[in-house]
Amino acid sequence: MTLLVKEAPYSAADILPQGPMHRRVGDRDCIHAETKRTIELFMGRDDRVSLKSLEKVSLGCVFFEAGYYWEAHEVWEGVWLECLPNSAEKFFLQAMIQLTNAKLKKDLGRFDAAVRLGKLSRALLEQAFSGKVESIYQIRLADITPFFEGFKSNNDI
């Protein structure tokens, strides 16, 4: 179970390599082979059955919460590309993608960039939830806000 998706069809233990991270933070070329195979398995265009958007978003949440930000970005971007323009779903996924970028920048020690991307993500989330929707992909705004801790500057985000 993840914090963002209460009923994910799989857990981090099902899809992530066991043990320590097997790649350097932010290094796309060093992505662990098991993780890459997982993305291909769940997202591959030649799969016999393609996942529904909700399942893809759930998969991205599992990656995100385990600290696999690049992988979460890859999964969410595929769904984002399929969303209707200016929809709550599109703004939501764009916000989550920017949040993964902020987390990567923070891990790389680029705090100013992380704060800037965190602010952008927060603004996109506000736009996504501006239509008074309670949840998007079964995720509430209150479920996401804890992930913004550590991105606050003097101006707060």
PDB file of C-alpha atoms in Angstrom:
ATOM      1  CA  MET A   1       0.000   0.000   0.000  1.00  0.00           C
ATOM      2  CA  THR A   2       1.234   3.471  -0.822  1.00  0.00           C
ATOM      3  CA  LEU A   3       0.343   6.737   0.828  1.00  0.00           C
ATOM      4  CA  LEU A   4      -0.983   8.172  -2.419  1.00  0.00           C
ATOM      5  CA  VAL A   5      -2.907   5.174  -3.724  1.00  0.00           C
ATOM      6  CA  LYS A   6      -4.662   3.220  -1.021  1.00  0.00           C
ATOM      7  CA  GLU A   7      -5.468   0.159  -3.134  1.00  0.00           C
ATOM      8  CA  ALA A   8      -2.569  -0.230  -5.572  1.00  0.00           C
ATOM      9  CA  PRO A   9      -2.724  -3.536  -7.474  1.00  0.00           C
ATOM     10  CA  TYR A  10       0.915  -4.196  -6.487  1.00  0.00           C
ATOM     11  CA  SER A  11       3.376  -3.065  -3.860  1.00  0.00           C
ATOM     12  CA  ALA A  12       6.910  -1.747  -4.029  1.00  0.00           C
ATOM     13  CA  ALA A  13       8.143  -5.244  -3.117  1.00  0.00           C
ATOM     14  CA  ASP A  14       6.424  -6.613  -6.241  1.00  0.00           C
ATOM     15  CA  ILE A  15       8.134  -4.310  -8.707  1.00  0.00           C
ATOM     16  CA  LEU A  16      11.279  -2.779  -7.241  1.00  0.00           C
ATOM     17  CA  PRO A  17      14.706  -4.357  -6.875  1.00  0.00           C
ATOM     18  CA  GLN A  18      15.452  -5.473  -3.347  1.00  0.00           C
ATOM     19  CA  GLY A  19      18.335  -3.960  -1.425  1.00  0.00           C
ATOM     20  CA  PRO A  20      19.923  -0.541  -1.885  1.00  0.00           C
ATOM     21  CA  MET A  21      19.349   1.694  -4.875  1.00  0.00           C
ATOM     22  CA  HIS A  22      21.358   0.330  -7.795  1.00  0.00           C
ATOM     23  CA  ARG A  23      21.858   3.589  -9.614  1.00  0.00           C
ATOM     24  CA  ARG A  24      23.175   7.024  -8.945  1.00  0.00           C
ATOM     25  CA  VAL A  25      20.502   9.619  -8.293  1.00  0.00           C
ATOM     26  CA  GLY A  26      19.492  11.357 -11.512  1.00  0.00           C
ATOM     27  CA  ASP A  27      21.616   9.161 -13.794  1.00  0.00           C
ATOM     28  CA  ARG A  28      19.323   7.820 -16.486  1.00  0.00           C
ATOM     29  CA  ASP A  29      21.983   5.531 -17.930  1.00  0.00           C
ATOM     30  CA  CYS A  30      22.389   3.643 -14.653  1.00  0.00           C
ATOM     31  CA  ILE A  31      18.754   2.708 -14.149  1.00  0.00           C
ATOM     32  CA  HIS A  32      18.587  -0.745 -12.630  1.00  0.00           C
ATOM     33  CA  ALA A  33      17.797  -3.474 -15.163  1.00  0.00           C
ATOM     34  CA  GLU A  34      14.964  -4.908 -13.042  1.00  0.00           C
ATOM     35  CA  THR A  35      13.281  -1.517 -12.788  1.00  0.00           C
ATOM     36  CA  LYS A  36      13.641  -0.928 -16.515  1.00  0.00           C
ATOM     37  CA  ARG A  37      12.062  -4.319 -17.225  1.00  0.00           C
ATOM     38  CA  THR A  38       9.194  -3.420 -14.914  1.00  0.00           C
ATOM     39  CA  ILE A  39       8.488  -0.232 -16.849  1.00  0.00           C
ATOM     40  CA  GLU A  40       8.643  -2.153 -20.125  1.00  0.00           C
ATOM     41  CA  LEU A  41       6.344  -4.839 -18.728  1.00  0.00           C
ATOM     42  CA  PHE A  42       3.718  -2.374 -17.529  1.00  0.00           C
ATOM     43  CA  MET A  43       4.082   0.333 -20.163  1.00  0.00           C
ATOM     44  CA  GLY A  44       5.302  -1.433 -23.310  1.00  0.00           C
ATOM     45  CA  ARG A  45       3.318  -0.597 -26.429  1.00  0.00           C
ATOM     46  CA  ASP A  46       3.507  -4.213 -27.627  1.00  0.00           C
ATOM     47  CA  ASP A  47       1.930  -5.641 -24.471  1.00  0.00           C
ATOM     48  CA  ARG A  48      -1.119  -7.779 -25.112  1.00  0.00           C
ATOM     49  CA  VAL A  49      -3.081  -5.830 -22.519  1.00  0.00           C
ATOM     50  CA  SER A  50      -2.362  -2.200 -21.824  1.00  0.00           C
ATOM     51  CA  LEU A  51      -2.949  -0.810 -18.350  1.00  0.00           C
ATOM     52  CA  LYS A  52      -5.733   1.608 -17.666  1.00  0.00           C
ATOM     53  CA  SER A  53      -4.685   5.115 -16.661  1.00  0.00           C
ATOM     54  CA  LEU A  54      -5.518   4.552 -12.990  1.00  0.00           C
ATOM     55  CA  GLU A  55      -3.225   1.513 -12.847  1.00  0.00           C
ATOM     56  CA  LYS A  56      -0.429   3.468 -14.549  1.00  0.00           C
ATOM     57  CA  VAL A  57      -0.819   6.322 -12.084  1.00  0.00           C
ATOM     58  CA  SER A  58      -0.700   3.760  -9.245  1.00  0.00           C
ATOM     59  CA  LEU A  59       2.504   2.294 -10.644  1.00  0.00           C
ATOM     60  CA  GLY A  60       4.030   5.787 -10.790  1.00  0.00           C
ATOM     61  CA  CYS A  61       3.037   6.336  -7.155  1.00  0.00           C
ATOM     62  CA  VAL A  62       4.799   3.153  -6.097  1.00  0.00           C
ATOM     63  CA  PHE A  63       7.979   4.295  -7.861  1.00  0.00           C
ATOM     64  CA  PHE A  64       7.671   7.839  -6.482  1.00  0.00           C
ATOM     65  CA  GLU A  65       7.204   6.821  -2.873  1.00  0.00           C
ATOM     66  CA  ALA A  66      10.152   4.402  -3.092  1.00  0.00           C
ATOM     67  CA  GLY A  67      12.415   7.233  -4.317  1.00  0.00           C
ATOM     68  CA  TYR A  68      12.529   6.092  -7.945  1.00  0.00           C
ATOM     69  CA  TYR A  69      11.672   9.549  -9.244  1.00  0.00           C
ATOM     70  CA  TRP A  70      12.887   9.137 -12.822  1.00  0.00           C
ATOM     71  CA  GLU A  71      10.822   5.951 -13.181  1.00  0.00           C
ATOM     72  CA  ALA A  72       7.724   7.619 -11.742  1.00  0.00           C
ATOM     73  CA  HIS A  73       8.224  10.480 -14.212  1.00  0.00           C
ATOM     74  CA  GLU A  74       8.447   8.022 -17.121  1.00  0.00           C
ATOM     75  CA  VAL A  75       5.234   6.235 -16.137  1.00  0.00           C
ATOM     76  CA  TRP A  76       3.254   9.415 -15.448  1.00  0.00           C
ATOM     77  CA  GLU A  77       4.434  11.085 -18.649  1.00  0.00           C
ATOM     78  CA  GLY A  78       2.858   8.292 -20.704  1.00  0.00           C
ATOM     79  CA  VAL A  79      -0.512   8.949 -19.060  1.00  0.00           C
ATOM     80  CA  TRP A  80      -0.074  12.746 -19.257  1.00  0.00           C
ATOM     81  CA  LEU A  81       0.384  12.516 -23.039  1.00  0.00           C
ATOM     82  CA  GLU A  82      -3.000  10.754 -23.317  1.00  0.00           C
ATOM     83  CA  CYS A  83      -4.944  13.303 -21.222  1.00  0.00           C
ATOM     84  CA  LEU A  84      -7.342  15.836 -22.668  1.00  0.00           C
ATOM     85  CA  PRO A  85      -5.808  19.330 -22.944  1.00  0.00           C
ATOM     86  CA  ASN A  86      -6.488  21.595 -19.940  1.00  0.00           C
ATOM     87  CA  SER A  87      -8.126  18.764 -17.994  1.00  0.00           C
ATOM     88  CA  ALA A  88      -7.742  18.328 -14.243  1.00  0.00           C
ATOM     89  CA  GLU A  89      -5.957  15.039 -14.945  1.00  0.00           C
ATOM     90  CA  LYS A  90      -3.441  16.718 -17.242  1.00  0.00           C
ATOM     91  CA  PHE A  91      -2.647  19.461 -14.708  1.00  0.00           C
ATOM     92  CA  PHE A  92      -2.435  16.874 -11.920  1.00  0.00           C
ATOM     93  CA  LEU A  93       0.038  14.669 -13.778  1.00  0.00           C
ATOM     94  CA  GLN A  94       2.094  17.658 -14.880  1.00  0.00           C
ATOM     95  CA  ALA A  95       2.265  18.686 -11.208  1.00  0.00           C
ATOM     96  CA  MET A  96       3.396  15.231 -10.154  1.00  0.00           C
ATOM     97  CA  ILE A  97       6.016  15.128 -12.908  1.00  0.00           C
ATOM     98  CA  GLN A  98       7.361  18.498 -11.741  1.00  0.00           C
ATOM     99  CA  LEU A  99       7.372  17.208  -8.165  1.00  0.00           C
ATOM    100  CA  THR A 100       9.543  14.258  -9.248  1.00  0.00           C
ATOM    101  CA  ASN A 101      11.885  16.752 -10.908  1.00  0.00           C
ATOM    102  CA  ALA A 102      11.999  18.770  -7.685  1.00  0.00           C
ATOM    103  CA  LYS A 103      12.829  15.642  -5.667  1.00  0.00           C
ATOM    104  CA  LEU A 104      15.635  14.753  -8.100  1.00  0.00           C
ATOM    105  CA  LYS A 105      17.071  18.277  -7.923  1.00  0.00           C
ATOM    106  CA  LYS A 106      16.957  18.163  -4.135  1.00  0.00           C
ATOM    107  CA  ASP A 107      18.787  14.807  -4.114  1.00  0.00           C
ATOM    108  CA  LEU A 108      21.410  16.309  -6.429  1.00  0.00           C
ATOM    109  CA  GLY A 109      21.946  19.217  -4.032  1.00  0.00           C
ATOM    110  CA  ARG A 110      20.369  21.802  -6.326  1.00  0.00           C
ATOM    111  CA  PHE A 111      18.099  23.243  -3.669  1.00  0.00           C
ATOM    112  CA  ASP A 112      17.158  26.480  -5.486  1.00  0.00           C
ATOM    113  CA  ALA A 113      16.017  24.499  -8.520  1.00  0.00           C
ATOM    114  CA  ALA A 114      14.130  22.082  -6.247  1.00  0.00           C
ATOM    115  CA  VAL A 115      12.263  24.949  -4.552  1.00  0.00           C
ATOM    116  CA  ARG A 116      11.428  26.529  -7.940  1.00  0.00           C
ATOM    117  CA  LEU A 117      10.088  23.236  -9.305  1.00  0.00           C
ATOM    118  CA  GLY A 118       8.208  22.601  -6.051  1.00  0.00           C
ATOM    119  CA  LYS A 119       6.445  25.950  -6.436  1.00  0.00           C
ATOM    120  CA  LEU A 120       5.576  25.141 -10.045  1.00  0.00           C
ATOM    121  CA  SER A 121       4.212  21.763  -8.988  1.00  0.00           C
ATOM    122  CA  ARG A 122       2.133  23.318  -6.217  1.00  0.00           C
ATOM    123  CA  ALA A 123       0.629  25.872  -8.643  1.00  0.00           C
ATOM    124  CA  LEU A 124      -0.279  23.095 -11.091  1.00  0.00           C
ATOM    125  CA  LEU A 125      -1.929  21.094  -8.292  1.00  0.00           C
ATOM    126  CA  GLU A 126      -3.985  24.125  -7.324  1.00  0.00           C
ATOM    127  CA  GLN A 127      -5.066  24.434 -10.946  1.00  0.00           C
ATOM    128  CA  ALA A 128      -5.906  20.716 -11.115  1.00  0.00           C
ATOM    129  CA  PHE A 129      -8.058  20.856  -7.988  1.00  0.00           C
ATOM    130  CA  SER A 130      -9.564  24.283  -8.744  1.00  0.00           C
ATOM    131  CA  GLY A 131     -12.710  22.696 -10.157  1.00  0.00           C
ATOM    132  CA  LYS A 132     -13.662  21.612  -6.641  1.00  0.00           C
ATOM    133  CA  VAL A 133     -12.951  17.962  -7.439  1.00  0.00           C
ATOM    134  CA  GLU A 134     -12.326  15.879  -4.335  1.00  0.00           C
ATOM    135  CA  SER A 135      -9.846  13.503  -5.933  1.00  0.00           C
ATOM    136  CA  ILE A 136      -8.044  12.842  -9.195  1.00  0.00           C
ATOM    137  CA  TYR A 137      -7.102   9.229  -9.951  1.00  0.00           C
ATOM    138  CA  GLN A 138      -8.445   8.552  -6.429  1.00  0.00           C
ATOM    139  CA  ILE A 139      -5.745  10.812  -4.949  1.00  0.00           C
ATOM    140  CA  ARG A 140      -6.757  13.756  -2.782  1.00  0.00           C
ATOM    141  CA  LEU A 141      -4.783  16.991  -2.569  1.00  0.00           C
ATOM    142  CA  ALA A 142      -4.236  16.319   1.142  1.00  0.00           C
ATOM    143  CA  ASP A 143      -2.486  13.042   0.223  1.00  0.00           C
ATOM    144  CA  ILE A 144       0.121  14.932  -1.819  1.00  0.00           C
ATOM    145  CA  THR A 145       0.943  17.877   0.431  1.00  0.00           C
ATOM    146  CA  PRO A 146       3.264  15.912   2.777  1.00  0.00           C
ATOM    147  CA  PHE A 147       5.601  15.357  -0.177  1.00  0.00           C
ATOM    148  CA  PHE A 148       6.271  19.097  -0.347  1.00  0.00           C
ATOM    149  CA  GLU A 149       8.062  19.100   3.016  1.00  0.00           C
ATOM    150  CA  GLY A 150      11.652  20.169   2.585  1.00  0.00           C
ATOM    151  CA  PHE A 151      10.938  22.459  -0.359  1.00  0.00           C
ATOM    152  CA  LYS A 152      10.041  25.532   1.645  1.00  0.00           C
ATOM    153  CA  SER A 153      12.074  28.671   1.305  1.00  0.00           C
ATOM    154  CA  ASN A 154      11.570  32.032   2.970  1.00  0.00           C
ATOM    155  CA  ASN A 155       8.654  32.561   0.578  1.00  0.00           C
ATOM    156  CA  ASP A 156       7.014  29.165   1.296  1.00  0.00           C
ATOM    157  CA  ILE A 157       5.468  27.192  -1.519  1.00  0.00           C
TER     158      ILE A 157
END
